[in-house]
mmCIF file of C-alpha atoms in Angstrom:
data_model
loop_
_atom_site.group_PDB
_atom_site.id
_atom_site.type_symbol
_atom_site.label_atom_id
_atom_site.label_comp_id
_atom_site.label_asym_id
_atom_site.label_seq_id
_atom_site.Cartn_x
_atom_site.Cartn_y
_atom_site.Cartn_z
ATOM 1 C CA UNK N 1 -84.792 25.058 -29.981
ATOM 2 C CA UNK N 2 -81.910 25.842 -31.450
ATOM 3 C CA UNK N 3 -78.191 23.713 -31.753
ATOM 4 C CA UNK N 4 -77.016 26.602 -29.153
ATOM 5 C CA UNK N 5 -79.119 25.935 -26.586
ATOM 6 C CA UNK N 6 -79.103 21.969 -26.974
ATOM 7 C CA UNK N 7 -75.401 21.917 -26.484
ATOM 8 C CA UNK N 8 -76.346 24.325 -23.300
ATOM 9 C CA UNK N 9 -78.763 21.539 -21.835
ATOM 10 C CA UNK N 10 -76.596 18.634 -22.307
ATOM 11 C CA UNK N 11 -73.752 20.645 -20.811
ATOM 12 C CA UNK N 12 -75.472 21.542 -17.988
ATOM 13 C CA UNK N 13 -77.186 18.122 -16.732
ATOM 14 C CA UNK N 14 -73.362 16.863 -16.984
ATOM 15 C CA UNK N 15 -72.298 19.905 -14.459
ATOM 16 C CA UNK N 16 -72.932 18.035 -11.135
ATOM 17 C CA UNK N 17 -70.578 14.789 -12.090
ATOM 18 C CA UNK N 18 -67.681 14.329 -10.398
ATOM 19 C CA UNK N 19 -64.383 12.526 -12.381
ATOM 20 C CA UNK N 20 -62.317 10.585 -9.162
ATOM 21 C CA UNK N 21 -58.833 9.609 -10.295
ATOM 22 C CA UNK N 22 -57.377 7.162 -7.331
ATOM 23 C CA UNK N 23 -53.772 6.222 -7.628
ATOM 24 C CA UNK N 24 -52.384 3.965 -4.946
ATOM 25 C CA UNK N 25 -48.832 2.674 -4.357
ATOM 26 C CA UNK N 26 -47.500 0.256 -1.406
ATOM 27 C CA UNK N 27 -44.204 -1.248 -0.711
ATOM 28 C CA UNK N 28 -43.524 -3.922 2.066
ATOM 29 C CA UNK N 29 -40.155 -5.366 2.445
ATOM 30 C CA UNK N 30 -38.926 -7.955 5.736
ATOM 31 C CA UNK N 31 -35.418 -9.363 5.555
ATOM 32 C CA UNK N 32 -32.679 -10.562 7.849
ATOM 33 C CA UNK N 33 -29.799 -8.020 7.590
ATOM 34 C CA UNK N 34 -26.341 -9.658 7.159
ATOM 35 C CA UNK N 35 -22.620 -8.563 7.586
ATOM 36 C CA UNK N 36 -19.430 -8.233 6.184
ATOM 37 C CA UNK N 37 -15.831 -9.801 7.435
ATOM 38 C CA UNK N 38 -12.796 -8.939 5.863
ATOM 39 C CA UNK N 39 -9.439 -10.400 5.838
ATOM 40 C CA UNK N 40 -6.382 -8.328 6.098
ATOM 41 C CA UNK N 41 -2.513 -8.335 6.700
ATOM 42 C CA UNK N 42 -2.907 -9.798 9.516
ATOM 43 C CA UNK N 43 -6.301 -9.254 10.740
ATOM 44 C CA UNK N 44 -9.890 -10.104 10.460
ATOM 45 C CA UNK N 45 -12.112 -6.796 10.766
ATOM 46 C CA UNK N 46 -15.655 -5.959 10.676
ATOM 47 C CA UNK N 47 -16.672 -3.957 7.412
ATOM 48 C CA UNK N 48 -18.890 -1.941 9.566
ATOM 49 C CA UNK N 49 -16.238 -1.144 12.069
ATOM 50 C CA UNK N 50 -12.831 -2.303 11.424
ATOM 51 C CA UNK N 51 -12.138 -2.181 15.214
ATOM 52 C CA UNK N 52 -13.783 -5.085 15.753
ATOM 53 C CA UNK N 53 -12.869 -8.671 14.845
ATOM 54 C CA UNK N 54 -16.292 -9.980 14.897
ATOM 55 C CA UNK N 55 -19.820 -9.273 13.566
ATOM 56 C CA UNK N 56 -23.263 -9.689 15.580
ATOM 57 C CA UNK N 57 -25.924 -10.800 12.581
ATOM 58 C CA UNK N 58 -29.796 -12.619 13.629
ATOM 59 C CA UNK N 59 -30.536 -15.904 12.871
ATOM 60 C CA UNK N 60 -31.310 -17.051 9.121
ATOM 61 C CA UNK N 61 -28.738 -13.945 8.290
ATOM 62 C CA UNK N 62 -25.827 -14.275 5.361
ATOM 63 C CA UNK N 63 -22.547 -13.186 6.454
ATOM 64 C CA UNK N 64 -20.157 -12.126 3.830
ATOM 65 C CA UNK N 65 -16.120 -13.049 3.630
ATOM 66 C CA UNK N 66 -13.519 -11.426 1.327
ATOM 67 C CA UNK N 67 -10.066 -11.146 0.992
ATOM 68 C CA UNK N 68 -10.280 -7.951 -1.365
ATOM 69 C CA UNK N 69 -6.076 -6.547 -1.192
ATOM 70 C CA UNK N 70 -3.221 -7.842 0.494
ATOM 71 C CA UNK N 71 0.296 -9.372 -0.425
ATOM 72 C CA UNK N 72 -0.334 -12.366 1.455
ATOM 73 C CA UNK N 73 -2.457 -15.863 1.133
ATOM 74 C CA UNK N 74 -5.340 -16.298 3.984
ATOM 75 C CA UNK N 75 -8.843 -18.049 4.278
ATOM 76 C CA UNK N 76 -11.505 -18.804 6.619
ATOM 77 C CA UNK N 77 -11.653 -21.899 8.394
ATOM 78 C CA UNK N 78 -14.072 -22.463 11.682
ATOM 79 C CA UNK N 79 -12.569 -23.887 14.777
ATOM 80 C CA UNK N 80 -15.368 -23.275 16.455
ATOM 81 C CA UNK N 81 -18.966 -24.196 15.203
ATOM 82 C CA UNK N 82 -20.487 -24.318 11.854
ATOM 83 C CA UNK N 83 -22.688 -22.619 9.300
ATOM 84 C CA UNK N 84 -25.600 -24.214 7.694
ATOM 85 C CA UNK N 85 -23.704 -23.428 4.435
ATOM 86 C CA UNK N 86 -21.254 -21.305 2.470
ATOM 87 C CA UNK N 87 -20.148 -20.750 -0.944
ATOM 88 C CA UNK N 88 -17.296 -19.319 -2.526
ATOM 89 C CA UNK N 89 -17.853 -16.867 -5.118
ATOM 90 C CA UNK N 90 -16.674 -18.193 -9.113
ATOM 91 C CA UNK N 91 -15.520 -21.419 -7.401
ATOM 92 C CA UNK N 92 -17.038 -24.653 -7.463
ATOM 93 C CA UNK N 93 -14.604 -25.765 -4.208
ATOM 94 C CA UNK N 94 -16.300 -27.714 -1.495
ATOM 95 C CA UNK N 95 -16.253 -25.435 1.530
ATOM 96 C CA UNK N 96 -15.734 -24.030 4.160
ATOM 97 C CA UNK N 97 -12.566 -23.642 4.851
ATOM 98 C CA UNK N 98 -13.474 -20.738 2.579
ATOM 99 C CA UNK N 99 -11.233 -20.825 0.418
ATOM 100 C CA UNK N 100 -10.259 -24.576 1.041
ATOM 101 C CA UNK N 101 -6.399 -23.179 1.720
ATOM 102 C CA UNK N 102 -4.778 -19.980 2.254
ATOM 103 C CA UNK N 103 -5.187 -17.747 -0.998
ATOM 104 C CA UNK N 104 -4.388 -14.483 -2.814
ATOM 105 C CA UNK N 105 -5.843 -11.556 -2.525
ATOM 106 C CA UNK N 106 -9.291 -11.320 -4.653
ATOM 107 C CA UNK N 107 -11.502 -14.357 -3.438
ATOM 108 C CA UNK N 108 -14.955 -14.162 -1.867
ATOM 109 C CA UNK N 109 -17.609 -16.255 -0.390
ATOM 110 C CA UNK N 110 -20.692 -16.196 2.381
ATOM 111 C CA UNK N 111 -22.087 -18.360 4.542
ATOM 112 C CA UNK N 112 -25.553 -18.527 6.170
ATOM 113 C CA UNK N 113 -26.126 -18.819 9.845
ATOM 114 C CA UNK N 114 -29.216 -20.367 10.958
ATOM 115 C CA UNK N 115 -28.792 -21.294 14.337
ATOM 116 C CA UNK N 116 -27.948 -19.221 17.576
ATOM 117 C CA UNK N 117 -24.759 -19.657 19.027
ATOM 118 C CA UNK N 118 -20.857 -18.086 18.500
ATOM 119 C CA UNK N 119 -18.654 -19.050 15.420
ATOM 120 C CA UNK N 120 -15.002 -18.769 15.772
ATOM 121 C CA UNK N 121 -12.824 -19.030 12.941
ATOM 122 C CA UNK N 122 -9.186 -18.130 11.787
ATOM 123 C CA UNK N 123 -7.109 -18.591 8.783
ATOM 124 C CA UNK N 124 -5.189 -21.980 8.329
ATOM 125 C CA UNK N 125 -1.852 -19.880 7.745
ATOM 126 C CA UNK N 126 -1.956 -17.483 10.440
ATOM 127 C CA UNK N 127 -3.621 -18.873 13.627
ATOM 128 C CA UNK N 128 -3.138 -15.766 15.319
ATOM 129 C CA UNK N 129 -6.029 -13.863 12.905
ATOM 130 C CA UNK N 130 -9.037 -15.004 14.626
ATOM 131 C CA UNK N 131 -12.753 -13.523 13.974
ATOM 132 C CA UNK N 132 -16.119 -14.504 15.193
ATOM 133 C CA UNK N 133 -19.773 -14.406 13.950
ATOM 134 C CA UNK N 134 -21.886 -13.767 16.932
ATOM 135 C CA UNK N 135 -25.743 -15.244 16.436
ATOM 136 C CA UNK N 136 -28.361 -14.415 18.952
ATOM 137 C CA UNK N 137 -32.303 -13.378 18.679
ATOM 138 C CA UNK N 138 -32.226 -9.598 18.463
ATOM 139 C CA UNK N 139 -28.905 -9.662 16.523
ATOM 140 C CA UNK N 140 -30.269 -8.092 13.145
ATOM 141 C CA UNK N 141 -33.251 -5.480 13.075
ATOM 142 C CA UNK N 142 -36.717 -6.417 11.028
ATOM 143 C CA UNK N 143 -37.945 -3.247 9.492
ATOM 144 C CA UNK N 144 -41.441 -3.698 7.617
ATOM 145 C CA UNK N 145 -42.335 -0.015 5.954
ATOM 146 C CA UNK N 146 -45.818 0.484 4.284
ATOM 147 C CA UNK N 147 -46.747 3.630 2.529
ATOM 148 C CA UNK N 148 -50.504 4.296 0.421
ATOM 149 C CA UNK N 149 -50.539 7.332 -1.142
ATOM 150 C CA UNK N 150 -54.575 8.160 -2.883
ATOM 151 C CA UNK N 151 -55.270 11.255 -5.238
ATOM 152 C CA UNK N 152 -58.896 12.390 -5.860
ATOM 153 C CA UNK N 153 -59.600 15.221 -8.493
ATOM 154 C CA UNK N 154 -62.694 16.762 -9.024
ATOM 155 C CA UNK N 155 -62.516 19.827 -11.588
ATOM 156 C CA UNK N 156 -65.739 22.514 -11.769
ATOM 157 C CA UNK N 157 -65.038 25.942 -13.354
ATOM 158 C CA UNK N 158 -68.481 28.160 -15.299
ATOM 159 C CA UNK N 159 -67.999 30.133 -18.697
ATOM 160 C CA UNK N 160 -71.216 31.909 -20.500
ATOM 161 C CA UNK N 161 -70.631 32.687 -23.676
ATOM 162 C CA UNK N 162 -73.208 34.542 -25.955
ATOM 163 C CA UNK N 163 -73.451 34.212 -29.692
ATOM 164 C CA UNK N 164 -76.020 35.569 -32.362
ATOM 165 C CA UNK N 165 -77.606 34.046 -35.334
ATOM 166 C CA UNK N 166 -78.077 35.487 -38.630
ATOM 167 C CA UNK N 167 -81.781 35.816 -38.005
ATOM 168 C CA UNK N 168 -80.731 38.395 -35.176
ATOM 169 C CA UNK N 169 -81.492 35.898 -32.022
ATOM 170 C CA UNK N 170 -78.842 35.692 -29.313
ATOM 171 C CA UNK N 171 -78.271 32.587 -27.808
ATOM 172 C CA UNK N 172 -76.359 31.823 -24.482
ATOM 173 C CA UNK N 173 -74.028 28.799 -23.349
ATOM 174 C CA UNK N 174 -72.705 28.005 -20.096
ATOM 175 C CA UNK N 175 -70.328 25.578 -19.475
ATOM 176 C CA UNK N 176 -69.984 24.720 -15.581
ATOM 177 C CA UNK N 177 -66.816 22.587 -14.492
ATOM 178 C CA UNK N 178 -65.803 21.489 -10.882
ATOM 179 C CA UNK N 179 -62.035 21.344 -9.948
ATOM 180 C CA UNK N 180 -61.523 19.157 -6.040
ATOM 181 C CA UNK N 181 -58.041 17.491 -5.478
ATOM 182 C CA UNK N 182 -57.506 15.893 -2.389
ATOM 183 C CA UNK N 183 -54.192 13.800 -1.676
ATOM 184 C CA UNK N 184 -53.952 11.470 1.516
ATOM 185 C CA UNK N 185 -50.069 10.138 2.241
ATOM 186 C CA UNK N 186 -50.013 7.396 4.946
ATOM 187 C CA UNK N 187 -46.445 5.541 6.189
ATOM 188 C CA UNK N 188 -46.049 3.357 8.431
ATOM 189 C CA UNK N 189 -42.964 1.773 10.030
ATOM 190 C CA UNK N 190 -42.362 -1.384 12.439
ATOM 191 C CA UNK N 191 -39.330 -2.599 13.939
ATOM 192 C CA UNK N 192 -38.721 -5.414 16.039
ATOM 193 C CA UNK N 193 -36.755 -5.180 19.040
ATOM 194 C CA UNK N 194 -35.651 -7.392 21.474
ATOM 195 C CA UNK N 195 -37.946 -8.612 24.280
ATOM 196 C CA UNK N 196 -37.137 -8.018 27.409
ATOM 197 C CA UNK N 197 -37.670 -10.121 30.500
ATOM 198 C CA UNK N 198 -38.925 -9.156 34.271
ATOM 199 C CA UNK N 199 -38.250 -10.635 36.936
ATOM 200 C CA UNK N 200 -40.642 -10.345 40.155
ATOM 201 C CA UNK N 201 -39.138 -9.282 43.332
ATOM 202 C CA UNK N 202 -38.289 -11.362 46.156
ATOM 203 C CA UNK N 203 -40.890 -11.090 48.924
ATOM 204 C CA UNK N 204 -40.076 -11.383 52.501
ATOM 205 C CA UNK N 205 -41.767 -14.652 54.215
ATOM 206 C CA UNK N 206 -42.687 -14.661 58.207
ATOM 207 C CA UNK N 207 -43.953 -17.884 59.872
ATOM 208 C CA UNK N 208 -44.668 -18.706 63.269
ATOM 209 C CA UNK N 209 -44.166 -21.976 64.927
ATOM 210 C CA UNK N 210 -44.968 -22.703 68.390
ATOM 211 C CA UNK N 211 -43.441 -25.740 70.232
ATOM 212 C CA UNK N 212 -45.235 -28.304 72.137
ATOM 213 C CA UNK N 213 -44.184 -26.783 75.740
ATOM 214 C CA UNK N 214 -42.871 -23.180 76.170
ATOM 215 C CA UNK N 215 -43.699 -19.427 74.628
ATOM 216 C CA UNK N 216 -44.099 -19.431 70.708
ATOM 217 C CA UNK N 217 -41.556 -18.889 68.884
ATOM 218 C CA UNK N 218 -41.360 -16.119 65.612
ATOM 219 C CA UNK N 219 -38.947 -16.628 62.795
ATOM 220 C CA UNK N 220 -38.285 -13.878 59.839
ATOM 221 C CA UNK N 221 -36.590 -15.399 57.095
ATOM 222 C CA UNK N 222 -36.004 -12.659 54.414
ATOM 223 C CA UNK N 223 -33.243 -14.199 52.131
ATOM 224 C CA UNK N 224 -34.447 -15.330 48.740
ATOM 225 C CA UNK N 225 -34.743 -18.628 47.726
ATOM 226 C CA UNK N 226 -31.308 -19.275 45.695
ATOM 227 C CA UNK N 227 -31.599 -22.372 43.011
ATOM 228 C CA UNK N 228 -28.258 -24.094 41.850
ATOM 229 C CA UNK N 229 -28.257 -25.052 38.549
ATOM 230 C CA UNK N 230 -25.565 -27.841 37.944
ATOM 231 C CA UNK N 231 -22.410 -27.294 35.410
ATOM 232 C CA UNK N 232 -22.907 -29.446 32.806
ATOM 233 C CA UNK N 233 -20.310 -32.371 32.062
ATOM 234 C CA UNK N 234 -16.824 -31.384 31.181
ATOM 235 C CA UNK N 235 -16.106 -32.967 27.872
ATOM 236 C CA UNK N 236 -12.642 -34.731 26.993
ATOM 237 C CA UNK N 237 -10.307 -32.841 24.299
ATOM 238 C CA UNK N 238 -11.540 -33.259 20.677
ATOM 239 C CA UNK N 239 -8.291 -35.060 20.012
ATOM 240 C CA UNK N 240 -5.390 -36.786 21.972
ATOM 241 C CA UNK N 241 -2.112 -38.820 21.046
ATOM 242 C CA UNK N 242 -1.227 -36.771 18.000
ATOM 243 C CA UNK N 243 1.660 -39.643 16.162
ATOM 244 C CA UNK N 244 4.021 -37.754 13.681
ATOM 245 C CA UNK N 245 7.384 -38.741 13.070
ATOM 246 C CA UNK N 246 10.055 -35.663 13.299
ATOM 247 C CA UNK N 247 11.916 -37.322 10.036
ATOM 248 C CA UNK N 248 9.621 -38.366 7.007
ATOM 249 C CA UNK N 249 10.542 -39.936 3.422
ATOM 250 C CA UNK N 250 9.434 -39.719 0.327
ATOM 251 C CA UNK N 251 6.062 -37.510 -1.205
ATOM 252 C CA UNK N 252 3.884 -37.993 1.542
ATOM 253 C CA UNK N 253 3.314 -37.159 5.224
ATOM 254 C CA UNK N 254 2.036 -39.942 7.226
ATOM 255 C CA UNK N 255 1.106 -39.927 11.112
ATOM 256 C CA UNK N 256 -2.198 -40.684 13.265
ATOM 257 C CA UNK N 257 -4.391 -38.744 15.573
ATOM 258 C CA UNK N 258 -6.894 -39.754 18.834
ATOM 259 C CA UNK N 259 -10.462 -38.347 17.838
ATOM 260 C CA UNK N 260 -12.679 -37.792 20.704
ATOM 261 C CA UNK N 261 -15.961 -37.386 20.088
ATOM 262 C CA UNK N 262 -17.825 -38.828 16.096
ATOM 263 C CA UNK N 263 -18.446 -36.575 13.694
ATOM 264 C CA UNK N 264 -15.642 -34.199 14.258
ATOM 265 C CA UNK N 265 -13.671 -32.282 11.565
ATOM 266 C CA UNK N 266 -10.180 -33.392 11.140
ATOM 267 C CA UNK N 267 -8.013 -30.446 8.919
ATOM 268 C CA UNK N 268 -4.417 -31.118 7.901
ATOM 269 C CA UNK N 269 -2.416 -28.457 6.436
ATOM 270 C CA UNK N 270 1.057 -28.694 5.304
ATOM 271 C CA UNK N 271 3.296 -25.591 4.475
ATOM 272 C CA UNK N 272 6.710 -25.297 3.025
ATOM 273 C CA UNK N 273 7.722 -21.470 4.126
ATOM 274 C CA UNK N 274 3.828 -19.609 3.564
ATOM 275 C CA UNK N 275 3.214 -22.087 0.726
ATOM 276 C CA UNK N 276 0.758 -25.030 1.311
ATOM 277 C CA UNK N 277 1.959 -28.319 -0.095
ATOM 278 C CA UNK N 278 -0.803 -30.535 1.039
ATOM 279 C CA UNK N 279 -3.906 -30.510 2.542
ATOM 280 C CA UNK N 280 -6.062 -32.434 4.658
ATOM 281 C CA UNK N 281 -10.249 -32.301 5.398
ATOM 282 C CA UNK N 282 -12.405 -34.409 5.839
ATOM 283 C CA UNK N 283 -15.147 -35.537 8.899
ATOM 284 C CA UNK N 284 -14.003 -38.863 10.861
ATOM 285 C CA UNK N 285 -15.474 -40.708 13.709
ATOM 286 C CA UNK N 286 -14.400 -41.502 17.171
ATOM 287 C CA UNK N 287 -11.065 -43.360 17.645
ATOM 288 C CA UNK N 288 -7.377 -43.523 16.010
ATOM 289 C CA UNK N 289 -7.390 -42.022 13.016
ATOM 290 C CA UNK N 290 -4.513 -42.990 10.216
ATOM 291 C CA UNK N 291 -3.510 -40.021 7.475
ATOM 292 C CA UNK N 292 -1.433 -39.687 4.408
ATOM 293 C CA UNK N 293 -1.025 -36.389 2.642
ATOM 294 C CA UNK N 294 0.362 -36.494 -0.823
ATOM 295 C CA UNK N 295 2.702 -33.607 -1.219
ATOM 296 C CA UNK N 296 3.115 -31.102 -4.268
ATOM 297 C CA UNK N 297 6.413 -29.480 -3.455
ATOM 298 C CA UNK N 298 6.953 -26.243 -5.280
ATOM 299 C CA UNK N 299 10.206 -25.704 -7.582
ATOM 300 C CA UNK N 300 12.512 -23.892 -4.709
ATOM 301 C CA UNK N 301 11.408 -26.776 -2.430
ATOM 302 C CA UNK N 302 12.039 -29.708 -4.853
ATOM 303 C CA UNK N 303 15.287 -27.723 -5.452
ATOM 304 C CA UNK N 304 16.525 -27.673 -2.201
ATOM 305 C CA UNK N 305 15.429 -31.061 -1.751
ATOM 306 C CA UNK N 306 18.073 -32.549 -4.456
ATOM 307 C CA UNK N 307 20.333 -29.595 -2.992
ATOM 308 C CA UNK N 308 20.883 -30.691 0.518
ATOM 309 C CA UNK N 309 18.729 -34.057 0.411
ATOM 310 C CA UNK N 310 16.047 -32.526 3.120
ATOM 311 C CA UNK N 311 13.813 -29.824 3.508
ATOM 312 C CA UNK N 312 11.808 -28.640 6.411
ATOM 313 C CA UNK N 313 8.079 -28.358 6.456
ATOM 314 C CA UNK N 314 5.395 -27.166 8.994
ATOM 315 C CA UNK N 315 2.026 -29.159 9.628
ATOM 316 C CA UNK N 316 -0.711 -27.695 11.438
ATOM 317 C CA UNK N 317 -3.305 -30.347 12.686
ATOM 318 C CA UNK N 318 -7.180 -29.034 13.821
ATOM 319 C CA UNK N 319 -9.644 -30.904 14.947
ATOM 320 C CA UNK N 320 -13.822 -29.316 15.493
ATOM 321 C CA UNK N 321 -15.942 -31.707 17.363
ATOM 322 C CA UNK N 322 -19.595 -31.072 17.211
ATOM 323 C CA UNK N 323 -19.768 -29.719 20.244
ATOM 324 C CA UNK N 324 -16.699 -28.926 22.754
ATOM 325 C CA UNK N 325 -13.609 -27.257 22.425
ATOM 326 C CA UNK N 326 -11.564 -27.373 19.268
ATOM 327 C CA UNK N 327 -8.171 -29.277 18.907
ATOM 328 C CA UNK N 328 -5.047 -27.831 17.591
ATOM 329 C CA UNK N 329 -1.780 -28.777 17.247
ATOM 330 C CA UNK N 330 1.289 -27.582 15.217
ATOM 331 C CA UNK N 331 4.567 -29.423 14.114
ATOM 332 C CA UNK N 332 7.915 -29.024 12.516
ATOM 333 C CA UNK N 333 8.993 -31.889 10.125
ATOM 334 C CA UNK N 334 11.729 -32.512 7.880
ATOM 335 C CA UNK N 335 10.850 -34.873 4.731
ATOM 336 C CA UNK N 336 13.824 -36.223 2.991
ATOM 337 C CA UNK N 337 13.777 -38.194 -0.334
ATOM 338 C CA UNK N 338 12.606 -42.128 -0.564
ATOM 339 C CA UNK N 339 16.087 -44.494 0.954
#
């Protein structure tokens, strides 16, 4: 037999194999979506809608906070519940408040929210900018996407080819080849809403009674059974008796407060014009509560100080129980120099 037809044998015993290729790609991603605040001049706003002063996230979810322009110094401080935990970008600052007093423009931080419930919170300088972070079951969307994609290619084509050796004998040689691609794309996306909840109707109730003596008597009663549910106790103020003398002396503001309830937040801010001078945070228990606040008075106030021998200061006084209603409380001072 000659070379010719060998390679013609071999080539066509290998005609009927098939060559799969299978490729397959998958991505599956779950997450808790977060939000963004941001603090203006003189506003709180949602990044996503800067109509609205508060943002509606699902548990577990990172909120975002940034003071990115402005001419004016603001932070974040909660007056109303708090997060599990926040940081404040490039800063190694214990917080919240985020920042830990009113600041220029060009800080950021986040916090993470882990429980359900409404955080209020406004900036130490300007009570009036208030924003909340809203946490409830349904608040964020889950979105879990799959996709497979699978590629099988099969390739079959036949050439005959005739050649002739020098002894004058003409050989043949096929070559047969098989060409199949088949490509299968599957996706599939799941997102979790919120349940909702059914309640059964009200069904209408007859009994009959009959009385000892006399024709029976027939009672319809169609009103639904209506269940009270008792208002829970109302708590005392977070703070009473707020003690602050009108004159003080010397580098320091001194003065007592009436905490409520242990384990509240007690926040002390002092300002000379928008300038903080002192500051104030720390969690106390239940009872009086004694504070000093040493004082770094800038160079127009230690000026007017030696000027006129006072100068007049503002201090704003907040307290956040653990549960309950915050406290809040501002005053007008006037600290003159040590008699």
């Amino acid at each position: 037999m000659s070379l010719a037809r060998v390679v013609a044998c071999m080539v066509a015993a290998a005609a009927g194999a098939v060559i799969p290729v299978l490729a397959y790609g998958g991505t599956s991603s779950a997450s808790v979506p977060g939000a963004t605040m941001l603090a203006q001049d003189f506003q709180f706003v949602n990044a996503a809608n800067t109509r609205e002063a508060a943002v509606t996230v699902a548990p577990g979810a990172t909120v975002a906070f940034a003071y990115p322009t402005g001419s004016s110094t603001h932070n974040v401080d909660f007056i109303a519940g708090h997060p599990t935990s926040c940081t404040q970008d490039g800063s190694a600052n214990a917080v919240p408040p985020l920042p830990p007093s009113p600041t220029v423009h060009g800080w950021s931080g986040s916090c993470v929210f882990a429980d359900v419930g409404t955080y209020t919170f406004h900036c130490d300088l300007h009570n009036d900018m208030v924003g909340q972070v809203i946490v409830q079951e349904g608040g964020g969307t889950t979105t879990t996407t799959s996709t497979s994609t699978s590629t099988s290619t099969t390739t079959s084509s036949t050439d005959t080819t005739p050649t002739t050796d020098t002894t004058g004998t003409t050989d043949t040689t096929t070559t047969t080849t098989d060409t199949t691609t088949t490509t299968t794309t599957t996706t599939t996306t799941t997102t979790a809403t919120k349940p909702t909840t059914t309640l059964p109707p009200i069904s209408s109730t007859t009994s009959v009674d009959s009385a000892p003596q006399g024709p029976p008597v027939v009672s319809v009663h169609s009103d639904p059974v209506l269940t009270t549910t008792a208002p829970p106790p109302k708590l005392r103020p977070a703070a009473s008796t707020l003690v602050l003398a009108h004159t003080q002396h010397g580098t320091a503001i001194r003065g007592s407060i009436v905490i409520a309830r242990t384990r509240s937040r007690l926040k002390i801010s002092v300002l000379s014009g928008s300038s903080s001078v002192g500051t104030l945070s720390k969690t106390v228990g239940a009872g009086k509560q004694s504070f000093s606040i040493a004082l770094t008075l800038g160079r127009s106030a230690r000026r007017v100080l030696r000027r006129v021998h006072h100068v007049a200061l503002t201090v704003m006084v907040g307290v956040t129980p653990a549960n309950g209603a915050p406290y809040a409380a501002t005053r007008q001072v006037v600290l003159r120099p040590s008699s």
